[in-house]
């Protein structure tokens, strides 16, 4: 058995998100005028050994060290 | 003076840097393999351009955990000279050796062209052969060279004269039209506070012979040669 955690990484408020802006423009071109903005981001599904210790702490640690860049990104962890 | 050029999986400017140092500048140079932690007695480390680890996750994010980077970080923290060019600059920011981050170009395109750079600080070991305000013609080739940092940190960079190069036009005017990627304050290259670590998006190693279109990249190497000859005279 194993457990799963999903880490969502989002750009911080105020950091330019050219991908989100471009997708938003594209939506407008397609005729969807009701979207106010689009933000892009990424997520990681981590499968973890069932007998692992301090899972929350470990997931936070790797999210900070590797999965996100604290200069430009925030992360949140969701349990599956 | 001995240079060490790091080869990561996905580096593609390592041979350019090696050739520039060995055949044009005429200094000793060796390749440093990413899995080794031996800097082979190098005086100056070059982290070359490319797409380390396929740019997976974020540009430069995986490279920072390679064995050679452990030694490079120690070397830099004890005052060793480290230059990160393009992807090498991204590795330096990801490693925490330089502040800020390099994000996707504002226009989303990969830009490969000659640009002009204004020397904003000639009091460094990398720019002492330039005059303050000199305009250098050096090419860029990147999709993620848009320098980003918080307002407060930008002010710190400005106050400490850590902004070494800014994108400008051929007359040396730093303006929006000459900014190729959306970088804050047209930042093209910065140093750490101590001045021994330099990161820059443009490629000086690609501007070292007339046939390449410019020899302005040599200034950086000449500056280092001046710095090291002074050191050796002084013992």
Coordinates of C-alpha atoms in Angstrom, one line a residue:
Chain A
X1 CA 0.0 0.0 0.0
X2 CA 1.1 3.5 -0.6
X3 CA -0.4 7.0 -0.1
X4 CA -0.6 9.9 -2.5
X5 CA -0.1 13.6 -2.2
X6 CA -0.5 16.2 -4.8
X7 CA 1.6 19.3 -4.8
X8 CA 0.2 22.3 -6.7
X9 CA 2.7 25.0 -7.7
X10 CA 1.4 28.4 -8.6
X11 CA 3.2 31.6 -9.6
X12 CA 3.1 34.2 -6.8
X13 CA 0.8 37.2 -7.1
X14 CA 2.5 39.8 -9.3
X15 CA 4.8 37.4 -11.2
X16 CA 4.3 37.7 -14.9
X17 CA 2.5 34.6 -16.3
X18 CA 2.9 34.9 -20.1
X19 CA 1.4 31.5 -20.6
X20 CA -1.7 32.3 -18.7
X21 CA -2.0 35.6 -20.5
X22 CA -1.6 33.9 -23.9
X23 CA -4.2 31.3 -23.1
X24 CA -6.6 34.0 -21.9
X25 CA -6.1 35.9 -25.2
X26 CA -6.8 32.6 -27.1
X27 CA -10.0 32.1 -25.2
X28 CA -11.1 35.5 -26.2
X29 CA -10.3 34.8 -29.8
X30 CA -12.4 31.7 -29.6
X31 CA -15.4 33.8 -28.5
X32 CA -15.3 33.1 -24.8
X33 CA -15.6 36.6 -23.4
X34 CA -16.5 35.7 -19.8
X35 CA -13.1 34.7 -18.5
X36 CA -11.5 37.5 -16.6
X37 CA -8.1 36.0 -16.4
X38 CA -6.2 32.7 -16.7
X39 CA -3.3 31.6 -14.5
X40 CA -1.1 28.7 -15.4
X41 CA 0.7 26.4 -12.9
X42 CA 1.7 22.8 -12.4
X43 CA 1.0 19.9 -10.2
X44 CA 2.9 16.8 -9.1
X45 CA 1.4 13.6 -7.9
X46 CA 3.7 11.9 -5.3
X47 CA 3.2 8.3 -4.4
X48 CA 4.7 7.6 -1.0
X49 CA 5.6 4.3 0.8
X50 CA 2.9 3.5 3.3
X51 CA 5.4 3.1 6.1
X52 CA 7.2 6.4 5.5
X53 CA 7.7 8.6 8.5
X54 CA 6.8 12.3 8.7
X55 CA 5.2 12.3 5.3
X56 CA 3.8 15.8 5.6
X57 CA 7.2 17.3 6.6
X58 CA 9.0 15.4 3.9
X59 CA 6.5 16.5 1.2
X60 CA 6.8 20.1 2.4
X61 CA 10.6 19.8 2.3
X62 CA 10.8 18.6 -1.3
X63 CA 8.2 21.1 -2.4
X64 CA 10.4 23.9 -1.1
X65 CA 13.7 22.5 -2.2
X66 CA 12.9 21.1 -5.6
X67 CA 9.3 21.3 -6.8
X68 CA 8.9 25.0 -6.4
X69 CA 11.1 28.0 -6.6
X70 CA 10.3 30.2 -3.6
X71 CA 11.4 33.3 -5.5
X72 CA 8.5 33.1 -7.9
X73 CA 6.2 30.3 -6.8
X74 CA 4.0 29.1 -3.9
X75 CA 2.9 25.6 -3.3
X76 CA 0.0 23.8 -1.6
X77 CA -0.2 20.1 -0.8
X78 CA -3.4 18.2 -1.2
X79 CA -4.1 14.7 0.2
X80 CA -5.6 12.3 -2.3
Chain B
X1 CA 44.9 31.1 -14.9
X2 CA 42.9 27.9 -15.3
X3 CA 39.3 27.6 -16.4
X4 CA 37.0 24.8 -15.7
X5 CA 33.9 24.3 -17.9
X6 CA 31.2 22.2 -16.4
X7 CA 29.4 19.7 -18.7
X8 CA 25.9 18.8 -17.5
X9 CA 23.6 16.4 -19.4
X10 CA 22.1 18.9 -21.9
X11 CA 24.8 21.5 -21.8
X12 CA 25.4 22.6 -25.4
X13 CA 27.7 25.6 -25.1
X14 CA 30.4 23.8 -23.2
X15 CA 32.6 23.3 -26.3
X16 CA 32.1 26.9 -27.4
X17 CA 33.3 28.1 -24.0
X18 CA 36.2 25.6 -24.0
X19 CA 37.2 26.7 -27.5
X20 CA 37.0 30.4 -26.7
X21 CA 39.2 30.0 -23.7
X22 CA 41.7 27.7 -25.1
X23 CA 42.0 28.8 -28.8
X24 CA 41.2 32.5 -28.7
X25 CA 41.9 33.7 -25.1
X26 CA 44.8 31.3 -24.8
X27 CA 44.4 30.1 -21.2
X28 CA 44.4 26.7 -19.8
X29 CA 40.9 25.0 -19.6
X30 CA 39.4 21.6 -18.7
X31 CA 36.0 20.1 -18.8
X32 CA 34.4 19.3 -15.5
X33 CA 32.0 16.4 -15.5
X34 CA 28.7 16.9 -13.6
X35 CA 29.1 13.6 -11.7
X36 CA 32.5 14.5 -10.3
X37 CA 33.0 16.8 -7.4
X38 CA 36.6 17.7 -8.4
X39 CA 37.1 21.2 -9.8
X40 CA 40.6 20.1 -11.0
X41 CA 42.3 23.2 -9.5
X42 CA 40.3 25.6 -11.6
X43 CA 40.6 29.3 -10.9
X44 CA 37.5 30.2 -12.8
X45 CA 34.4 28.0 -13.3
X46 CA 32.1 28.5 -16.3
X47 CA 28.6 27.1 -16.2
X48 CA 27.8 27.0 -19.9
X49 CA 24.6 27.5 -21.8
X50 CA 22.3 24.7 -22.8
X51 CA 19.3 22.9 -21.5
X52 CA 20.5 21.0 -18.4
X53 CA 18.4 18.0 -17.7
X54 CA 16.1 19.0 -20.6
X55 CA 15.0 22.1 -18.6
X56 CA 12.6 19.7 -16.8
X57 CA 10.7 21.2 -13.9
X58 CA 12.4 24.7 -14.3
X59 CA 15.5 25.8 -16.2
X60 CA 18.5 24.9 -14.0
X61 CA 16.4 23.3 -11.2
X62 CA 17.8 19.8 -11.4
X63 CA 21.4 20.8 -12.2
X64 CA 21.8 22.4 -8.7
X65 CA 21.7 18.9 -7.1
X66 CA 24.5 17.4 -9.2
X67 CA 27.8 16.5 -7.4
X68 CA 29.8 19.1 -9.2
X69 CA 27.5 21.9 -8.1
X70 CA 28.2 21.0 -4.4
X71 CA 31.8 21.8 -5.1
X72 CA 31.0 24.9 -7.2
X73 CA 28.8 26.3 -4.4
X74 CA 31.5 25.8 -1.8
X75 CA 34.1 27.3 -4.2
X76 CA 31.8 30.3 -4.9
X77 CA 31.1 30.8 -1.2
X78 CA 34.8 31.0 -0.4
X79 CA 35.3 33.7 -3.1
X80 CA 36.0 31.5 -6.1
X81 CA 35.2 33.0 -9.5
X82 CA 32.1 31.5 -11.1
X83 CA 30.5 32.6 -14.4
X84 CA 27.1 31.3 -15.4
X85 CA 26.1 32.0 -19.0
X86 CA 22.5 31.6 -20.2
X87 CA 21.4 28.3 -18.7
X88 CA 24.4 28.6 -16.4
X89 CA 22.8 31.9 -15.1
X90 CA 19.6 29.9 -14.5
X91 CA 21.6 27.3 -12.6
X92 CA 23.1 30.0 -10.4
X93 CA 19.8 31.6 -9.5
X94 CA 18.3 28.1 -8.8
X95 CA 21.3 27.3 -6.6
X96 CA 20.9 30.4 -4.6
X97 CA 24.3 31.8 -5.6
X98 CA 22.6 34.7 -7.3
X99 CA 19.3 36.3 -6.3
X100 CA 16.1 36.3 -8.3
X101 CA 14.8 34.0 -11.1
X102 CA 14.7 33.8 -14.9
X103 CA 11.2 33.3 -16.2
X104 CA 9.7 32.8 -19.6
X105 CA 10.4 35.6 -22.1
X106 CA 7.5 38.1 -22.1
X107 CA 6.7 37.5 -25.7
X108 CA 7.0 33.7 -25.2
X109 CA 9.4 33.3 -28.2
X110 CA 12.9 31.9 -28.1
X111 CA 15.2 34.8 -29.0
X112 CA 18.4 34.2 -30.9
X113 CA 20.1 37.4 -32.0
X114 CA 22.8 39.9 -31.4
X115 CA 21.9 42.5 -28.7
X116 CA 23.8 45.4 -27.2
X117 CA 24.8 45.5 -23.5
X118 CA 25.7 48.5 -21.5
X119 CA 28.4 47.9 -18.9
X120 CA 26.7 49.3 -15.7
X121 CA 29.6 48.4 -13.4
X122 CA 33.2 48.1 -14.6
X123 CA 34.5 47.7 -11.1
X124 CA 34.4 43.9 -11.2
X125 CA 36.9 41.2 -12.1
X126 CA 34.7 40.5 -15.2
X127 CA 34.4 44.0 -16.5
X128 CA 37.5 45.9 -15.5
X129 CA 38.7 45.9 -19.2
X130 CA 35.6 47.9 -20.1
X131 CA 34.9 51.6 -19.5
X132 CA 31.8 52.4 -17.4
X133 CA 29.0 52.7 -19.9
X134 CA 30.7 50.8 -22.7
X135 CA 28.4 49.2 -25.2
X136 CA 29.1 45.6 -26.0
X137 CA 27.6 43.6 -28.9
X138 CA 27.0 40.0 -27.7
X139 CA 24.4 37.5 -28.8
X140 CA 21.6 36.0 -26.8
X141 CA 19.8 32.7 -27.4
X142 CA 17.1 31.9 -24.8
X143 CA 13.5 31.3 -24.2
X144 CA 13.6 32.0 -20.4
X145 CA 15.8 35.0 -19.8
X146 CA 13.3 37.4 -18.3
X147 CA 15.0 38.4 -15.1
X148 CA 12.5 38.7 -12.2
X149 CA 12.9 39.7 -8.6
X150 CA 11.0 41.5 -5.9
X151 CA 11.1 45.3 -5.9
X152 CA 13.0 45.4 -2.7
X153 CA 15.6 43.0 -4.0
X154 CA 16.0 45.0 -7.3
X155 CA 16.7 48.0 -5.2
X156 CA 19.3 46.1 -3.2
X157 CA 20.9 45.0 -6.5
X158 CA 20.9 48.6 -7.8
X159 CA 22.3 50.0 -4.5
X160 CA 25.1 47.5 -4.4
X161 CA 26.0 48.0 -8.0
X162 CA 25.3 44.3 -8.7
X163 CA 23.7 45.0 -12.0
X164 CA 26.6 44.5 -14.4
X165 CA 25.0 44.5 -17.8
X166 CA 21.8 46.0 -19.1
X167 CA 20.2 45.6 -22.5
X168 CA 20.5 48.8 -24.5
X169 CA 20.4 50.0 -28.1
X170 CA 23.6 50.5 -30.2
X171 CA 23.9 54.0 -28.8
X172 CA 23.9 52.8 -25.2
X173 CA 20.3 53.9 -24.4
X174 CA 18.7 51.6 -22.0
X175 CA 15.1 51.5 -23.2
X176 CA 12.1 49.3 -23.6
X177 CA 12.7 48.7 -27.3
X178 CA 16.1 47.2 -26.6
X179 CA 14.8 44.8 -23.9
X180 CA 14.6 41.4 -25.7
X181 CA 12.7 39.5 -23.0
X182 CA 10.9 41.7 -20.5
X183 CA 13.7 41.7 -17.8
X184 CA 13.1 44.1 -15.0
X185 CA 15.2 47.3 -15.5
X186 CA 16.7 45.7 -18.7
X187 CA 18.8 43.4 -16.5
X188 CA 21.1 41.2 -18.7
X189 CA 23.7 40.2 -16.1
X190 CA 24.2 40.5 -12.3
X191 CA 26.8 39.6 -9.8
X192 CA 26.5 38.5 -6.2
X193 CA 27.3 41.1 -3.5
X194 CA 30.9 40.1 -3.2
X195 CA 31.3 40.3 -7.0
X196 CA 32.9 36.9 -7.5
X197 CA 29.9 35.2 -9.1
X198 CA 28.5 36.6 -12.4
X199 CA 25.4 35.4 -14.2
X200 CA 24.5 36.7 -17.7
X201 CA 22.0 35.7 -20.3
X202 CA 24.1 36.8 -23.3
X203 CA 26.9 34.6 -24.6
X204 CA 30.3 36.2 -24.4
X205 CA 32.0 33.0 -25.7
X206 CA 30.1 33.4 -29.0
X207 CA 31.5 36.9 -29.6
X208 CA 35.3 36.2 -29.5
X209 CA 36.3 36.3 -33.2
X210 CA 35.5 38.7 -36.1
X211 CA 34.0 35.9 -38.2
X212 CA 31.4 35.4 -35.5
X213 CA 30.2 39.0 -35.8
X214 CA 31.8 40.5 -32.7
X215 CA 34.8 40.2 -30.5
X216 CA 33.3 42.1 -27.6
X217 CA 32.9 39.0 -25.5
X218 CA 36.7 39.0 -25.2
X219 CA 36.5 41.9 -22.8
X220 CA 35.2 39.6 -20.1
X221 CA 38.1 37.2 -20.5
X222 CA 40.6 40.1 -20.7
X223 CA 39.3 41.5 -17.5
X224 CA 39.8 38.2 -15.8
X225 CA 43.4 38.0 -17.2
X226 CA 44.1 41.4 -15.8
X227 CA 42.7 40.4 -12.4
X228 CA 44.7 37.2 -12.3
X229 CA 48.0 38.8 -13.5
X230 CA 47.7 41.4 -10.7
X231 CA 47.1 38.6 -8.2
X232 CA 50.2 36.6 -9.3
X233 CA 52.4 39.7 -9.3
X234 CA 51.3 40.5 -5.8
X235 CA 52.2 36.9 -4.8

